[in-house]
Amino acid sequence: MRAGLILGGVLAGAAVAAALVSLVWTPFDPAALSVRARLQPPSPAHWLGTDMLGRDIGSMLMAGAQASLSVALVAVLVGACFGIPLGLMAAARGAGSATDTAVSRLNDLVFAFPALVSAILLSATLGPGPVNAALAIGLFNIPVFARVTRGGALAIWPLDYIRAARVAGKGAVRISAEHVLPNIASILIVQATIQVSTGILLEAALSYVGLGARPPMPSWGRMLAESQTMAALAPHVAIFPGLAIVLTVLGLNLLGDGLRDALDPRLRRRE
């Protein structure tokens, strides 16, 4: 359990570090073209090689981490800001109430459509770009957070200290903020970690079909799309962006599993 948490933290931390470092420094300009240096294999000059336009792949991966992580994080923020209040409101009204039924049916409606299809549809409607991609993915995250919050909060409301808070005259909003939300925070943190990894995959898929970050902003998904015609001639052009996506998503999933094990007191007792 601890090994997974550490490995996940290292992989996810490496992606975050690359994104932050790229804000101030990259080995080469990610947008600089060099016809003479096109399709060079990994070498001391270009550690990860160059693409079909002579751009340094390592620099593009560092800069591309900005787009992937920023879109995923904004999408999670959008989902949490709207989904958590909806879930708390539904749980406060009680299972089977009109509010709970409305929130549940809204969740079912969104979940009826695959996340990728919904994101592509919304991005195509709003137009390509990282902001619209984040909004499209964030809309799918709203029912995810609403359902997780509702499930966790429903288990908290029947407890004795909630009844004591009611007797003390606290309203549903205050009880949700002071007592319910802090006790389900660990669940939401784990879910947020998982949704970040999902957001990275969706952003890569949107960029792959031309609905994500626009050129010259690098993006892992667009790097894969541009490399597909050269994969047989220069495999490194496709391998490194694919590895960046796989390792980052793997790291976030391991981090989420490790956080769940560390934050859940029932799992800690078994160790």
CSV table of C-alpha atoms in Angstrom, one decimal, residues 72-270:
chain,number,residue,atom,x,y,z
A,72,ALA,CA,-7.6,18.3,-15.9
A,73,LEU,CA,-7.2,20.4,-12.7
A,74,VAL,CA,-9.7,23.1,-13.9
A,75,ALA,CA,-12.1,20.4,-14.9
A,76,VAL,CA,-11.9,18.8,-11.4
A,77,LEU,CA,-12.4,22.3,-9.8
A,78,VAL,CA,-15.5,22.9,-11.9
A,79,GLY,CA,-16.9,19.5,-11.1
A,80,ALA,CA,-16.2,19.9,-7.4
A,81,CYS,CA,-17.5,23.4,-7.1
A,82,PHE,CA,-20.9,22.5,-8.5
A,83,GLY,CA,-21.1,18.8,-7.7
A,84,ILE,CA,-20.3,18.9,-4.0
A,85,PRO,CA,-23.0,21.4,-3.1
A,86,LEU,CA,-25.5,19.4,-5.1
A,87,GLY,CA,-24.6,16.2,-3.3
A,88,LEU,CA,-24.7,17.9,0.1
A,89,MET,CA,-28.1,19.5,-0.7
A,90,ALA,CA,-29.6,16.2,-1.9
A,91,ALA,CA,-28.3,14.4,1.3
A,92,ALA,CA,-29.5,17.1,3.6
A,93,ARG,CA,-33.0,16.9,2.2
A,94,GLY,CA,-33.0,13.1,2.7
A,95,ALA,CA,-33.1,10.0,0.4
A,96,GLY,CA,-36.2,10.0,-1.7
A,97,SER,CA,-37.0,13.7,-1.3
A,98,ALA,CA,-37.8,15.8,-4.3
A,99,THR,CA,-34.4,17.4,-4.3
A,100,ASP,CA,-32.6,14.1,-4.0
A,101,THR,CA,-34.7,12.6,-6.8
A,102,ALA,CA,-34.0,15.5,-9.1
A,103,VAL,CA,-30.2,15.4,-8.5
A,104,SER,CA,-30.1,11.6,-9.0
A,105,ARG,CA,-32.1,11.8,-12.2
A,106,LEU,CA,-29.8,14.6,-13.5
A,107,ASN,CA,-26.8,12.4,-12.7
A,108,ASP,CA,-28.3,9.5,-14.5
A,109,LEU,CA,-29.0,11.7,-17.5
A,110,VAL,CA,-25.3,12.8,-17.8
A,111,PHE,CA,-24.0,9.3,-17.1
A,112,ALA,CA,-26.2,7.9,-19.9
A,113,PHE,CA,-23.7,9.4,-22.4
A,114,PRO,CA,-20.1,8.3,-22.5
A,115,ALA,CA,-17.7,10.9,-21.1
A,116,LEU,CA,-15.6,11.1,-24.2
A,117,VAL,CA,-18.5,11.5,-26.5
A,118,SER,CA,-20.0,14.2,-24.3
A,119,ALA,CA,-16.7,16.0,-24.1
A,120,ILE,CA,-16.2,15.9,-27.9
A,121,LEU,CA,-19.8,17.1,-28.5
A,122,LEU,CA,-19.4,20.0,-26.1
A,123,SER,CA,-16.0,21.0,-27.3
A,124,ALA,CA,-17.1,20.9,-31.0
A,125,THR,CA,-20.0,23.1,-30.1
A,126,LEU,CA,-18.1,25.6,-28.0
A,127,GLY,CA,-15.0,25.5,-30.2
A,128,PRO,CA,-11.5,24.1,-29.8
A,129,GLY,CA,-9.2,25.4,-27.0
A,130,PRO,CA,-8.0,24.4,-23.5
A,131,VAL,CA,-10.7,26.5,-21.7
A,132,ASN,CA,-13.6,25.0,-23.6
A,133,ALA,CA,-12.0,21.5,-23.2
A,134,ALA,CA,-11.8,22.1,-19.4
A,135,LEU,CA,-15.4,23.2,-19.3
A,136,ALA,CA,-16.6,20.2,-21.3
A,137,ILE,CA,-14.7,17.7,-19.1
A,138,GLY,CA,-15.8,19.7,-16.0
A,139,LEU,CA,-19.5,19.3,-16.8
A,140,PHE,CA,-19.0,15.5,-16.8
A,141,ASN,CA,-17.3,15.8,-13.4
A,142,ILE,CA,-20.2,17.5,-11.8
A,143,PRO,CA,-22.5,14.4,-11.5
A,144,VAL,CA,-19.4,12.3,-10.4
A,145,PHE,CA,-18.8,14.6,-7.4
A,146,ALA,CA,-22.5,15.0,-6.7
A,147,ARG,CA,-23.0,11.2,-6.5
A,148,VAL,CA,-19.9,10.6,-4.4
A,149,THR,CA,-20.8,13.5,-2.0
A,150,ARG,CA,-24.4,12.3,-1.7
A,151,GLY,CA,-23.4,8.8,-0.9
A,152,GLY,CA,-20.9,9.8,1.7
A,153,ALA,CA,-23.2,12.4,3.3
A,154,LEU,CA,-26.2,10.1,3.5
A,155,ALA,CA,-24.1,7.8,5.8
A,156,ILE,CA,-23.2,10.8,8.0
A,157,TRP,CA,-26.7,12.4,8.6
A,158,PRO,CA,-28.2,9.6,10.8
A,159,LEU,CA,-25.3,9.8,13.3
A,160,ASP,CA,-25.7,11.0,16.8
A,161,TYR,CA,-23.5,14.1,16.6
A,162,ILE,CA,-25.6,15.3,13.6
A,163,ARG,CA,-28.7,14.9,15.8
A,164,ALA,CA,-27.0,16.9,18.5
A,165,ALA,CA,-26.2,19.7,16.1
A,166,ARG,CA,-29.8,19.8,15.1
A,167,VAL,CA,-30.9,20.0,18.7
A,168,ALA,CA,-28.4,22.9,19.1
A,169,GLY,CA,-30.4,24.8,16.5
A,170,LYS,CA,-28.0,24.5,13.5
A,171,GLY,CA,-29.5,24.5,10.1
A,172,ALA,CA,-28.9,22.1,7.3
A,173,VAL,CA,-26.4,24.3,5.5
A,174,ARG,CA,-24.3,24.9,8.6
A,175,ILE,CA,-24.4,21.2,9.6
A,176,SER,CA,-23.3,20.2,6.0
A,177,ALA,CA,-20.4,22.7,6.1
A,178,GLU,CA,-19.2,22.1,9.7
A,179,HIS,CA,-19.9,18.4,10.3
A,180,VAL,CA,-20.7,16.5,7.1
A,181,LEU,CA,-18.2,17.9,4.6
A,182,PRO,CA,-15.1,17.5,6.9
A,183,ASN,CA,-16.0,13.9,7.5
A,184,ILE,CA,-16.3,13.0,3.8
A,185,ALA,CA,-13.3,15.1,2.8
A,186,SER,CA,-11.0,12.1,2.4
A,187,ILE,CA,-13.5,10.5,0.0
A,188,LEU,CA,-13.6,13.6,-2.1
A,189,ILE,CA,-9.8,14.0,-2.1
A,190,VAL,CA,-9.4,10.4,-3.5
A,191,GLN,CA,-12.2,11.0,-6.1
A,192,ALA,CA,-10.5,14.3,-7.2
A,193,THR,CA,-7.2,12.4,-7.7
A,194,ILE,CA,-9.0,9.9,-9.9
A,195,GLN,CA,-10.8,12.6,-11.9
A,196,VAL,CA,-7.6,14.4,-12.6
A,197,SER,CA,-6.2,11.2,-14.3
A,198,THR,CA,-9.5,10.9,-16.2
A,199,GLY,CA,-9.2,14.5,-17.2
A,200,ILE,CA,-5.7,14.0,-18.6
A,201,LEU,CA,-7.0,11.1,-20.8
A,202,LEU,CA,-10.0,13.1,-22.0
A,203,GLU,CA,-7.8,16.1,-22.7
A,204,ALA,CA,-5.4,13.9,-24.7
A,205,ALA,CA,-8.3,12.5,-26.6
A,206,LEU,CA,-9.7,15.9,-27.4
A,207,SER,CA,-6.3,17.2,-28.5
A,208,TYR,CA,-5.9,14.1,-30.6
A,209,VAL,CA,-9.0,15.0,-32.7
A,210,GLY,CA,-8.1,18.7,-32.8
A,211,LEU,CA,-10.5,20.0,-30.1
A,212,GLY,CA,-7.9,20.6,-27.3
A,213,ALA,CA,-5.0,23.0,-27.0
A,214,ARG,CA,-4.3,24.9,-30.2
A,215,PRO,CA,-0.9,25.2,-32.0
A,216,PRO,CA,1.7,26.3,-31.1
A,217,MET,CA,0.8,25.2,-27.6
A,218,PRO,CA,2.2,21.7,-27.2
A,219,SER,CA,-0.2,18.9,-26.1
A,220,TRP,CA,0.5,15.3,-25.4
A,221,GLY,CA,-2.6,14.2,-27.4
A,222,ARG,CA,-1.8,16.4,-30.4
A,223,MET,CA,1.8,15.0,-30.3
A,224,LEU,CA,0.4,11.6,-30.7
A,225,ALA,CA,-1.9,12.7,-33.5
A,226,GLU,CA,1.0,14.3,-35.4
A,227,SER,CA,3.2,11.3,-34.9
A,228,GLN,CA,0.9,8.6,-36.2
A,229,THR,CA,2.1,8.9,-39.8
A,230,MET,CA,5.8,8.7,-38.7
A,231,ALA,CA,5.5,6.0,-36.1
A,232,ALA,CA,7.0,3.3,-38.3
A,233,LEU,CA,9.8,5.5,-39.5
A,234,ALA,CA,10.6,7.1,-36.1
A,235,PRO,CA,8.9,5.2,-33.3
A,236,HIS,CA,10.3,7.5,-30.6
A,237,VAL,CA,8.0,10.3,-31.9
A,238,ALA,CA,5.0,8.4,-30.7
A,239,ILE,CA,6.5,6.4,-27.8
A,240,PHE,CA,7.5,9.3,-25.6
A,241,PRO,CA,4.2,11.2,-25.6
A,242,GLY,CA,2.4,7.9,-25.0
A,243,LEU,CA,4.6,7.0,-22.1
A,244,ALA,CA,4.0,10.5,-20.6
A,245,ILE,CA,0.3,9.9,-20.6
A,246,VAL,CA,0.5,6.4,-19.4
A,247,LEU,CA,2.9,7.1,-16.5
A,248,THR,CA,1.1,10.2,-15.4
A,249,VAL,CA,-2.3,8.5,-15.3
A,250,LEU,CA,-0.8,5.5,-13.6
A,251,GLY,CA,0.9,7.6,-11.0
A,252,LEU,CA,-2.4,9.5,-10.3
A,253,ASN,CA,-4.3,6.2,-10.0
A,254,LEU,CA,-1.7,4.8,-7.6
A,255,LEU,CA,-1.7,8.0,-5.6
A,256,GLY,CA,-5.5,7.8,-5.4
A,257,ASP,CA,-5.5,4.2,-4.2
A,258,GLY,CA,-2.7,5.0,-1.7
A,259,LEU,CA,-4.6,8.0,-0.3
A,260,ARG,CA,-7.7,5.9,0.1
A,261,ASP,CA,-5.8,3.3,2.1
A,262,ALA,CA,-4.1,6.0,4.2
A,263,LEU,CA,-7.1,8.0,4.9
A,264,ASP,CA,-9.6,5.2,5.5
A,265,PRO,CA,-9.4,4.2,9.2
A,266,ARG,CA,-10.9,0.8,8.5
A,267,LEU,CA,-8.1,-0.1,6.1
A,268,ARG,CA,-5.5,1.3,8.5
A,269,ARG,CA,-6.7,-1.1,11.2
A,270,ARG,CA,-6.1,-4.1,8.9
